[in-house]
Short mmCIF file of C-alpha atoms and ligand atoms in Angstrom, two decimals:
data_model
loop_
_atom_site.label_atom_id
_atom_site.label_comp_id
_atom_site.label_asym_id
_atom_site.label_seq_id
_atom_site.Cartn_x
_atom_site.Cartn_y
_atom_site.Cartn_z
CA MET A 1 -1.70 131.84 -54.93
CA ILE A 2 -0.96 133.75 -58.09
CA LYS A 3 1.39 136.68 -58.82
CA ALA A 4 -1.11 139.48 -59.50
CA PRO A 5 -0.12 142.02 -62.34
CA ALA A 6 1.15 145.21 -61.23
CA VAL A 7 -1.82 147.15 -62.70
CA ILE A 8 -5.33 145.67 -62.43
CA PRO A 9 -8.08 146.94 -64.70
CA THR A 10 -11.50 147.82 -63.29
CA HIS A 11 -13.24 146.43 -66.03
CA VAL A 12 -12.27 143.51 -68.46
CA SER A 13 -14.21 142.41 -71.24
CA LEU A 14 -13.80 139.34 -73.51
CA ILE A 15 -15.17 138.46 -76.90
CA MET A 16 -15.40 134.76 -76.57
CA ASP A 17 -14.54 133.44 -80.04
CA GLY A 18 -13.44 130.26 -81.79
CA ASN A 19 -15.61 127.66 -80.06
CA GLY A 20 -16.78 126.25 -83.50
CA ARG A 21 -13.19 125.89 -84.72
CA TRP A 22 -11.98 124.20 -81.51
CA ALA A 23 -14.80 121.65 -81.97
CA GLU A 24 -14.09 121.26 -85.76
CA GLU A 25 -10.48 120.63 -85.13
CA ARG A 26 -11.52 117.60 -82.88
CA GLY A 27 -13.98 116.38 -85.58
CA LYS A 28 -16.91 117.22 -83.47
CA GLU A 29 -20.04 119.31 -83.83
CA ARG A 30 -19.72 123.00 -83.24
CA VAL A 31 -21.83 122.85 -80.13
CA PHE A 32 -19.11 120.91 -78.31
CA GLY A 33 -17.00 124.07 -78.37
CA HIS A 34 -19.68 125.95 -76.86
CA PHE A 35 -20.15 123.52 -73.95
CA GLU A 36 -16.35 123.41 -73.36
CA GLY A 37 -16.25 127.32 -73.45
CA VAL A 38 -18.37 127.39 -70.53
CA GLU A 39 -15.44 126.11 -68.32
CA SER A 40 -13.46 128.97 -69.75
CA VAL A 41 -15.95 131.48 -68.48
CA ARG A 42 -15.81 129.94 -64.97
CA SER A 43 -11.92 130.07 -65.08
CA VAL A 44 -11.84 133.81 -66.00
CA MET A 45 -14.68 134.65 -63.38
CA GLU A 46 -12.88 132.83 -60.56
CA THR A 47 -9.43 134.28 -61.52
CA SER A 48 -11.23 137.75 -61.79
CA VAL A 49 -12.43 137.18 -58.18
CA GLU A 50 -8.99 136.07 -57.00
CA LEU A 51 -7.50 139.23 -58.33
CA GLY A 52 -10.05 141.60 -57.02
CA ILE A 53 -11.14 142.75 -60.39
CA ARG A 54 -14.53 144.70 -60.16
CA TYR A 55 -16.16 144.11 -63.41
CA VAL A 56 -15.90 141.24 -66.04
CA SER A 57 -17.92 141.02 -69.00
CA PHE A 58 -18.40 138.54 -71.70
CA PHE A 59 -19.97 138.73 -75.29
CA ALA A 60 -21.89 135.68 -75.27
CA PHE A 61 -24.39 136.30 -78.32
CA SER A 62 -24.48 139.11 -80.67
CA GLU A 63 -27.59 140.30 -82.53
CA GLU A 64 -26.06 139.06 -85.77
CA ASN A 65 -25.66 135.65 -84.26
CA TRP A 66 -29.37 135.15 -84.57
CA GLY A 67 -28.61 134.53 -88.27
CA ARG A 68 -26.96 131.12 -87.43
CA PRO A 69 -28.65 127.94 -88.14
CA ASP A 70 -31.73 127.31 -85.68
CA ALA A 71 -30.21 124.26 -84.10
CA GLU A 72 -27.06 126.01 -83.11
CA VAL A 73 -28.96 129.01 -81.79
CA ASN A 74 -31.38 126.93 -79.67
CA THR A 75 -28.46 124.92 -78.22
CA LEU A 76 -26.79 128.10 -77.41
CA MET A 77 -30.06 129.44 -75.59
CA ASN A 78 -30.44 126.01 -73.81
CA LEU A 79 -26.77 126.10 -72.70
CA MET A 80 -27.17 129.65 -71.30
CA PHE A 81 -30.37 128.76 -69.50
CA LYS A 82 -28.78 125.58 -67.87
CA ALA A 83 -25.60 127.54 -66.97
CA MET A 84 -27.44 130.22 -65.22
CA GLU A 85 -29.58 127.81 -63.36
CA ASN A 86 -26.62 125.99 -62.18
CA GLU A 87 -24.21 128.83 -61.33
CA LEU A 88 -26.22 130.53 -58.68
CA PRO A 89 -24.39 128.77 -55.83
CA THR A 90 -21.06 129.85 -57.42
CA PHE A 91 -22.29 133.32 -57.58
CA ARG A 92 -23.28 133.28 -53.89
CA LYS A 93 -20.01 131.58 -52.96
CA HIS A 94 -17.83 134.34 -54.51
CA ASP A 95 -20.24 137.25 -53.67
CA VAL A 96 -20.76 137.76 -57.45
CA ARG A 97 -23.38 140.16 -58.90
CA PHE A 98 -24.74 138.80 -62.10
CA MET A 99 -26.16 140.86 -64.93
CA VAL A 100 -27.31 140.25 -68.53
CA LEU A 101 -27.43 143.17 -71.02
CA GLY A 102 -28.86 143.20 -74.50
CA ASN A 103 -32.04 143.16 -76.50
CA ARG A 104 -34.39 140.85 -74.78
CA GLU A 105 -37.08 140.86 -77.48
CA HIS A 106 -36.04 137.58 -79.04
CA LEU A 107 -34.98 135.65 -76.18
CA PRO A 108 -36.98 132.56 -74.93
CA LYS A 109 -39.40 133.21 -72.16
CA ASN A 110 -37.76 130.64 -69.91
CA LEU A 111 -34.44 132.33 -70.27
CA VAL A 112 -35.73 135.88 -69.57
CA ALA A 113 -37.38 134.49 -66.30
CA THR A 114 -34.09 132.81 -65.28
CA ILE A 115 -32.16 135.94 -66.02
CA ASP A 116 -34.39 138.08 -63.88
CA ARG A 117 -34.39 135.67 -61.08
CA VAL A 118 -30.66 135.33 -60.85
CA MET A 119 -30.14 138.91 -61.24
CA LYS A 120 -32.60 139.67 -58.52
CA GLU A 121 -31.03 137.02 -56.14
CA THR A 122 -27.41 138.51 -56.63
CA GLU A 123 -28.18 142.23 -56.89
CA ASP A 124 -26.89 143.02 -53.41
CA ALA A 125 -23.48 141.04 -53.94
CA LYS A 126 -20.54 143.33 -53.05
CA GLY A 127 -17.82 141.34 -55.02
CA LEU A 128 -17.14 141.17 -58.72
CA THR A 129 -19.85 142.12 -61.16
CA MET A 130 -20.11 139.68 -63.95
CA ILE A 131 -22.06 140.66 -67.17
CA LEU A 132 -23.09 138.64 -70.03
CA PHE A 133 -23.83 140.38 -73.25
CA LEU A 134 -26.59 138.55 -74.71
CA SER A 135 -28.38 139.45 -78.04
CA TYR A 136 -26.43 142.59 -77.78
CA SER A 137 -24.98 144.90 -80.33
CA GLY A 138 -23.12 148.29 -80.06
CA LYS A 139 -25.29 149.85 -82.85
CA TRP A 140 -28.41 148.47 -81.17
CA ASP A 141 -27.38 149.98 -77.86
CA ILE A 142 -26.64 153.47 -79.35
CA LEU A 143 -29.98 153.35 -81.16
CA GLN A 144 -32.09 152.48 -78.17
CA ALA A 145 -30.34 155.11 -76.14
CA SER A 146 -31.01 157.67 -78.76
CA ARG A 147 -34.67 156.81 -79.02
CA LYS A 148 -35.13 157.07 -75.28
CA LEU A 149 -33.23 160.30 -74.95
CA ALA A 150 -35.22 161.68 -77.96
CA TYR A 151 -38.55 161.26 -76.06
CA ASP A 152 -37.14 162.76 -72.86
CA LEU A 153 -35.92 165.71 -74.77
CA ILE A 154 -39.53 166.28 -75.95
CA GLU A 155 -40.71 166.59 -72.47
CA LYS A 156 -37.65 168.27 -71.00
CA PRO A 157 -35.66 170.10 -73.71
CA GLU A 158 -33.39 171.79 -71.03
CA LEU A 159 -31.85 168.40 -70.54
CA GLY A 160 -29.54 168.92 -73.58
CA VAL A 161 -27.22 166.31 -75.08
CA ASP A 162 -23.55 165.67 -74.13
CA ALA A 163 -21.41 162.48 -73.84
CA ASP A 164 -22.13 162.07 -70.20
CA ILE A 165 -25.94 162.42 -70.50
CA PHE A 166 -25.95 160.14 -73.43
CA SER A 167 -24.01 157.43 -71.55
CA HIS A 168 -26.72 157.27 -68.97
CA TYR A 169 -29.15 155.97 -71.77
CA LEU A 170 -26.92 153.09 -72.72
CA VAL A 171 -27.71 149.65 -71.25
CA THR A 172 -24.44 149.88 -69.55
CA ASP A 173 -25.37 152.87 -67.45
CA GLY A 174 -23.51 152.70 -64.21
CA ILE A 175 -20.83 150.27 -65.31
CA PRO A 176 -17.32 151.79 -65.94
CA ASP A 177 -16.18 151.63 -69.69
CA PRO A 178 -13.89 148.61 -70.37
CA ASP A 179 -10.30 149.13 -69.73
CA LEU A 180 -9.20 146.00 -71.55
CA LEU A 181 -10.73 143.99 -74.23
CA ILE A 182 -9.65 140.45 -74.96
CA ARG A 183 -10.58 138.64 -78.11
CA THR A 184 -9.61 135.02 -78.68
CA SER A 185 -9.17 132.90 -81.86
CA GLY A 186 -6.95 135.35 -83.85
CA GLU A 187 -9.76 137.59 -85.20
CA LYS A 188 -8.97 141.24 -84.72
CA ARG A 189 -12.26 143.02 -85.25
CA ILE A 190 -14.83 144.47 -82.71
CA SER A 191 -17.91 142.68 -84.28
CA ASN A 192 -20.44 145.38 -83.39
CA TYR A 193 -19.61 145.03 -79.47
CA MET A 194 -19.56 148.04 -77.13
CA LEU A 195 -18.86 150.65 -79.80
CA TRP A 196 -19.46 153.79 -77.78
CA GLN A 197 -18.01 152.40 -74.54
CA MET A 198 -14.69 151.08 -76.01
CA ALA A 199 -13.50 154.60 -77.21
CA TYR A 200 -10.34 154.30 -74.95
CA THR A 201 -10.14 150.58 -74.33
CA GLU A 202 -6.86 148.64 -74.64
CA PHE A 203 -7.11 145.75 -77.01
CA VAL A 204 -5.39 142.29 -76.55
CA PHE A 205 -5.68 139.73 -79.20
CA THR A 206 -4.73 136.01 -78.83
CA ASP A 207 -4.73 133.01 -81.36
CA THR A 208 -6.03 130.83 -78.51
CA LEU A 209 -9.48 129.40 -79.13
CA TRP A 210 -11.90 130.32 -76.47
CA PRO A 211 -12.27 126.79 -74.95
CA ASP A 212 -8.34 126.83 -74.42
CA PHE A 213 -8.51 130.25 -72.75
CA ARG A 214 -8.04 129.55 -69.14
CA LYS A 215 -6.24 131.06 -65.96
CA GLU A 216 -2.85 131.12 -67.61
CA GLU A 217 -3.78 132.70 -70.87
CA TYR A 218 -5.95 135.27 -68.85
CA LEU A 219 -3.01 136.39 -66.70
CA LYS A 220 -0.70 136.79 -69.70
CA ALA A 221 -3.34 139.11 -71.24
CA LEU A 222 -3.48 141.02 -67.93
CA GLU A 223 0.26 141.26 -67.94
CA GLU A 224 0.16 142.72 -71.41
CA TYR A 225 -2.39 145.29 -70.26
CA ALA A 226 -0.24 146.10 -67.24
CA SER A 227 2.60 147.04 -69.60
CA ARG A 228 0.66 149.50 -71.76
CA ASP A 229 0.85 153.25 -71.55
CA ARG A 230 -2.65 154.79 -71.52
CA ARG A 231 -2.57 158.41 -72.56
CA PHE A 232 -6.24 159.23 -73.40
CA GLY A 233 -5.10 161.81 -76.03
CA LYS A 234 -2.73 163.70 -73.55
CA ILE A 235 0.93 163.86 -73.14
CA LYS A 236 2.96 163.04 -70.17
C1 LIG B 301 -18.01 132.09 -80.29
O1 LIG B 301 -17.62 131.04 -81.07
C2 LIG B 301 -19.28 131.85 -79.70
C3 LIG B 301 -20.40 132.71 -80.16
C4 LIG B 301 -20.14 133.58 -81.11
C5 LIG B 301 -21.77 132.42 -79.76
P1 LIG B 301 -17.93 130.79 -82.40
O2 LIG B 301 -19.28 129.95 -82.49
O3 LIG B 301 -18.02 132.22 -83.11
O4 LIG B 301 -16.73 129.96 -82.96
P2 LIG B 301 -16.05 130.11 -84.47
O5 LIG B 301 -15.69 131.60 -84.52
O6 LIG B 301 -17.05 129.84 -85.48
O7 LIG B 301 -14.84 129.18 -84.34
C1 LIG B 302 -18.43 137.76 -82.09
O1 LIG B 302 -18.14 136.41 -82.56
C2 LIG B 302 -19.67 137.64 -81.03
C3 LIG B 302 -19.56 136.83 -79.89
C4 LIG B 302 -18.48 136.26 -79.53
C5 LIG B 302 -20.72 136.69 -79.21
P1 LIG B 302 -18.63 136.13 -84.12
O2 LIG B 302 -17.98 134.79 -84.37
O3 LIG B 302 -20.03 136.20 -84.21
O4 LIG B 302 -17.85 137.37 -84.88
P2 LIG B 302 -17.59 137.45 -86.31
O5 LIG B 302 -18.75 137.07 -87.16
O6 LIG B 302 -16.34 136.50 -86.67
O7 LIG B 302 -17.16 138.82 -86.60
MG1 LIG B 303 -16.61 133.28 -84.30
#
C-alpha cells in the first residue's frame, strides 16, 4: 500500500531522459541505459495503475532522434519491438489500453504490425491508458493537423477554425491535455514534445537519470504536483 497524493492528475507525461549518461557513468554502452529504462517504464505504469491515474504517456523517441547513429536507432527499435511483444500479458492483467502516437512513416514494418496488434488487442480496456510517443514531435503534429484541416476546409468552409476544432486534428484527439510533465536527467526543456497540448501543463524537473526513476521518485513528483496552484490565467 502507498500513501496516495492528495491531488491525482488525470494525465501524467514523462520525458524519459538520461539513459545514455546512466550507462556511460557505469562504463557501459549507451544501449544498456535504454534496456534498464524499460524497467522504469514498467514501474511508472504499475504505480499509475495503483493510484488510479487515467492516462500516462512517455516520450520514447523524437523525430530528431532519427539523427542518432544507426546502431543506436536500430537497438532502440528492436527494444521497443520486444517490449511490446512481451508486455501484452501485463497490459491484460492491469486492464491497460495501450497506444502509440507519432509519425509512422519511418518505423520498421515489423514494429508497425506489432503496434497495431497490441493496440487492437487492448482497445477495449477500461483501466489506465498508456501512450508511447514514438517518432513524434510537437511541430510535426501541428503541421499534420493543419494539413488535414486545410483539406477539410476546402470541402466544408463553414467548419471554421478555433482551438477546439484544431485539437481534434492532432494525433492526441480524445486524450486530455497533460496535467503534469516530468523530465528526468536535469535537462529543462521541452525538446519539441507536445507543444500545443502543454499550454497549461505543470512541469517537474528532476536530476535523476531515467533508469533510476522508479516508484519513490515518481511519488515525489506527484507530491510536488499536488502542492501546485493551477490558475489557468484566472484569479481566485
Ligand atoms: C533518453 O535517453 C532516451 C531517448 C532519447 C531515446 P538519452 O539517450 O537521450 O540519454 P542521454 O540524454 O544521452 O543521457
Ligand atoms: C528528448 O530527449 C526525447 C526523448 C526522451 C524521446 P533528447 O535526449 O532527445 O533531448 P535533447 O536532445 O537533449 O533535447
Ligand atoms: Mg537525452
